Amino acid sequence: MTEPTRLYRDSDGRLVAETRFRARFCETDQMGIVHHAAYITWFEVGRSAFTRAIGYPYSEMEANGLSLAVAEVHARYHRPARYDDEVLVLTCLTEFPSRGMSFAYEIRRAADHAVLVTGSSKHISIDHQGRVVRIGDAIRDRIVGAAREQLGTG
Amino acid sequence: MTEPTRLYRDSDGRLVAETRFRARFCETDQMGIVHHAAYITWFEVGRSAFTRAIGYPYSEMEANGLSLAVAEVHARYHRPARYDDEVLVLTCLTEFPSRGMSFAYEIRRAADHAVLVTGSSKHISIDHQGRVVRIGDAIRDRIVGAAREQLGTG
Amino acid sequence: MTEPTRLYRDSDGRLVAETRFRARFCETDQMGIVHHAAYITWFEVGRSAFTRAIGYPYSEMEANGLSLAVAEVHARYHRPARYDDEVLVLTCLTEFPSRGMSFAYEIRRAADHAVLVTGSSKHISIDHQGRVVRIGDAIRDRIVGAAREQLGTG
Amino acid sequence: MTEPTRLYRDSDGRLVAETRFRARFCETDQMGIVHHAAYITWFEVGRSAFTRAIGYPYSEMEANGLSLAVAEVHARYHRPARYDDEVLVLTCLTEFPSRGMSFAYEIRRAADHAVLVTGSSKHISIDHQGRVVRIGDAIRDRIVGAAREQLGTG
């Protein structure tokens, strides 16, 4: 399958994974718009797309014993998405300390690129027992390297 | 806490767990009613309430190594629930073969007992490796016994 | 955007819309697999894709005053989907009476086409006041015609 | 029904609505804990409980033509809730400007009152056409008055 995700550097040099899909009917609420909690799950879709795009999918990270527990999430709602709207989720890795990762997000309407929701999330790296752990150099190098390689700027 | 669940035998002698709660805003969709998939999760709330009411919570069953994988689900929609409606979920154990359980459900509006949704689900007993297993006599006796004892008809 | 949906006639001559996407992390449960209620929302994604593929999106149907209330849903679970699995949802219009529509679904794993979930749903056509209405000839012709034209068999 | 919500002033004099319920199975994810987006919907349950507890349910507010669009949400995750855990959602109205409301939340485990999640949300008052509107004095007085009366401190 052609992934509906593309990876690029934005004008500030930040690595961005942009993934696109349509708002689902079940994601709307009785106000006739997408429910505010749905965007939090779209941020997660963005993170998944980001890790897949750089060549190290989160599913593989988990198989290697590393999970990213969510420590904090923030969202600001600018304009609503509606059922069947095609949206873009833009995801950036903003911090990569020894024991976690932080991401920033922009959700845009594909039709006119209007900004719908912006946000961020902070994650702690834990093992399968739930203990906070350092992200090993092997994994770190792989993420950093994958991003570099993927963009052909190694 | 006083559980919002009561256990009784209905006029047909069937053991019923009745639990009550309110429809959540996030469960509505743009038609202004509770989304049809939400009732499937309410059936599950009903099963949880049933097992808790008979004194053998599903969480304990899982801790004892037994899970109930969903094999089939059916729902018929009669009238919609709306945001903030108080609803009753009535749950019955309808079959208890050696390797599973089946349940029947009725979702009613608390205000007038109008039937909103009826349905059923069929489950297969599996272990933590996902293999189909017989429900051990110890667990079976406990469920049957719990139901009997709980109702004081032992 | 290239829609991730294709429309074709299967070997039985039935019109099938096949749409593909990945299972989301938030759709999993503590059994490590996609929660059974999530597939019900995937059926809905399949319906949306079907109507879009035949050239008459459900969003447009709703804008024209016609909604499809869910009257019944049935699902049979064969194998679980897991986080990040790419899945195919195959959707067929199976009945098209004067006051509704019925659909059948197959959810398959894209990697090996293994059948994960099969199911069906039955819908009643209602207006914005929630009254059951006949699907007008204009709309009916358009759906039937759209399907025919889309497949170039007009 | 006895509402599972109580209203009281905390030691800082803030009006708190405390509502309790159990974590649902469908709210867990494959990490074995409640998914982080579920708490955002619990905040909403808390807001609903708050408005009901002060005698002016949000459903009535909407019927009177006033909706509260979510402008911002923030959550900090301290400890996970698990399936079937009984939780308390504590909700406070923290700001009540002319065109909106802000709320703060604490989600605690009922068993030991451990803080699981804290957060806040900011809302804009809109009419049914989605236009930002002043919250009329009648409604404002009613909310303020309801809170006062409910607590018998009028």
Short mmCIF file of C-alpha atoms in Angstrom, two decimals, chain B residues 2-125:
data_model
loop_
_atom_site.label_atom_id
_atom_site.label_comp_id
_atom_site.label_asym_id
_atom_site.label_seq_id
_atom_site.Cartn_x
_atom_site.Cartn_y
_atom_site.Cartn_z
CA THR B 2 -23.61 1.35 46.84
CA GLU B 3 -23.33 -0.35 43.47
CA PRO B 4 -25.87 1.01 41.00
CA THR B 5 -26.65 -2.61 40.16
CA ARG B 6 -29.33 -4.92 41.47
CA LEU B 7 -29.69 -8.67 40.95
CA TYR B 8 -33.07 -10.38 40.79
CA ARG B 9 -34.97 -13.19 39.14
CA ASP B 10 -37.42 -12.04 36.50
CA SER B 11 -40.89 -13.51 36.06
CA ASP B 12 -39.40 -16.26 33.88
CA GLY B 13 -37.01 -17.23 36.67
CA ARG B 14 -33.97 -15.85 34.86
CA LEU B 15 -31.23 -14.21 36.88
CA VAL B 16 -30.97 -10.55 35.80
CA ALA B 17 -28.39 -7.95 36.69
CA GLU B 18 -29.76 -4.46 36.18
CA THR B 19 -27.29 -1.60 36.19
CA ARG B 20 -28.00 2.08 35.60
CA PHE B 21 -26.04 5.07 34.39
CA ARG B 22 -26.46 8.11 32.18
CA ALA B 23 -25.71 8.43 28.47
CA ARG B 24 -22.56 10.47 27.98
CA PHE B 25 -22.28 13.46 25.68
CA CYS B 26 -19.35 11.86 23.83
CA GLU B 27 -21.59 8.87 23.06
CA THR B 28 -23.91 10.97 20.90
CA ASP B 29 -23.41 11.53 17.18
CA GLN B 30 -24.52 14.24 14.77
CA MET B 31 -27.99 12.68 14.51
CA GLY B 32 -28.43 13.93 18.09
CA ILE B 33 -28.76 10.45 19.55
CA VAL B 34 -26.47 7.89 21.11
CA HIS B 35 -24.31 6.29 18.41
CA HIS B 36 -25.21 2.67 17.68
CA ALA B 37 -21.74 1.34 18.55
CA ALA B 38 -21.98 2.83 22.05
CA TYR B 39 -24.70 0.35 23.00
CA ILE B 40 -22.27 -2.49 22.24
CA THR B 41 -20.02 -1.07 24.95
CA TRP B 42 -23.05 -0.77 27.24
CA PHE B 43 -23.67 -4.49 26.77
CA GLU B 44 -20.12 -4.94 28.05
CA VAL B 45 -20.86 -2.69 31.03
CA GLY B 46 -23.85 -4.98 31.64
CA ARG B 47 -21.64 -8.10 31.58
CA SER B 48 -19.20 -6.49 34.01
CA ALA B 49 -22.07 -5.58 36.32
CA PHE B 50 -23.50 -9.10 36.06
CA THR B 51 -20.25 -10.79 37.07
CA ARG B 52 -19.70 -8.30 39.89
CA ALA B 53 -23.26 -8.73 41.13
CA ILE B 54 -22.94 -12.51 41.36
CA GLY B 55 -19.75 -12.04 43.36
CA TYR B 56 -17.20 -13.08 40.74
CA PRO B 57 -16.10 -9.97 38.86
CA TYR B 58 -14.73 -10.41 35.35
CA SER B 59 -11.54 -8.62 36.49
CA GLU B 60 -10.99 -11.51 38.92
CA MET B 61 -11.77 -14.06 36.23
CA GLU B 62 -9.05 -12.47 34.09
CA ALA B 63 -6.63 -12.44 37.04
CA ASN B 64 -7.34 -16.19 37.32
CA GLY B 65 -6.22 -16.65 33.73
CA LEU B 66 -9.57 -16.86 31.99
CA SER B 67 -10.73 -14.38 29.38
CA LEU B 68 -13.97 -14.30 27.44
CA ALA B 69 -13.27 -13.47 23.80
CA VAL B 70 -16.26 -12.09 21.94
CA ALA B 71 -17.31 -14.48 19.16
CA GLU B 72 -20.52 -12.80 18.09
CA VAL B 73 -22.64 -9.81 18.88
CA HIS B 74 -26.10 -8.80 17.74
CA ALA B 75 -28.11 -5.66 18.47
CA ARG B 76 -31.54 -4.48 17.46
CA TYR B 77 -32.30 -0.78 17.83
CA HIS B 78 -35.85 0.13 18.85
CA ARG B 79 -35.66 3.71 20.14
CA PRO B 80 -32.68 6.02 20.60
CA ALA B 81 -31.16 7.05 23.91
CA ARG B 82 -30.24 10.70 24.17
CA TYR B 83 -27.54 12.59 26.05
CA ASP B 84 -28.01 12.49 29.81
CA ASP B 85 -30.83 9.94 29.63
CA GLU B 86 -30.64 7.57 32.53
CA VAL B 87 -30.65 4.03 31.17
CA LEU B 88 -30.94 0.55 32.60
CA VAL B 89 -28.92 -2.31 31.16
CA LEU B 90 -30.46 -5.71 31.97
CA THR B 91 -28.09 -8.63 31.51
CA CYS B 92 -28.81 -12.38 31.62
CA LEU B 93 -26.49 -15.35 31.26
CA THR B 94 -28.36 -17.40 28.65
CA GLU B 95 -25.91 -20.23 27.91
CA PHE B 96 -23.00 -21.64 29.86
CA PRO B 97 -21.39 -24.41 27.81
CA SER B 98 -18.01 -25.93 28.66
CA ARG B 99 -16.02 -23.38 26.64
CA GLY B 100 -17.89 -20.11 26.80
CA MET B 101 -20.88 -18.07 27.82
CA SER B 102 -23.72 -16.29 26.07
CA PHE B 103 -25.56 -13.26 27.33
CA ALA B 104 -28.76 -11.46 26.43
CA TYR B 105 -29.36 -7.75 26.99
CA GLU B 106 -32.13 -5.23 27.22
CA ILE B 107 -31.39 -1.55 27.40
CA ARG B 108 -34.30 0.47 28.78
CA ARG B 109 -34.86 4.15 29.45
CA ALA B 110 -35.08 4.48 33.24
CA ALA B 111 -37.77 7.19 33.11
CA ASP B 112 -40.47 5.03 31.47
CA HIS B 113 -38.83 1.63 31.03
CA ALA B 114 -39.19 1.93 27.24
CA VAL B 115 -37.07 -0.68 25.47
CA LEU B 116 -34.30 1.07 23.53
CA VAL B 117 -32.02 -1.73 22.39
CA THR B 118 -32.04 -5.52 22.69
CA GLY B 119 -29.17 -7.82 21.88
CA SER B 120 -26.99 -10.76 22.62
CA SER B 121 -23.36 -11.79 22.65
CA LYS B 122 -21.52 -15.09 22.52
CA HIS B 123 -18.13 -15.62 24.13
CA ILE B 124 -15.40 -18.22 23.97
CA SER B 125 -13.24 -18.93 27.02
#
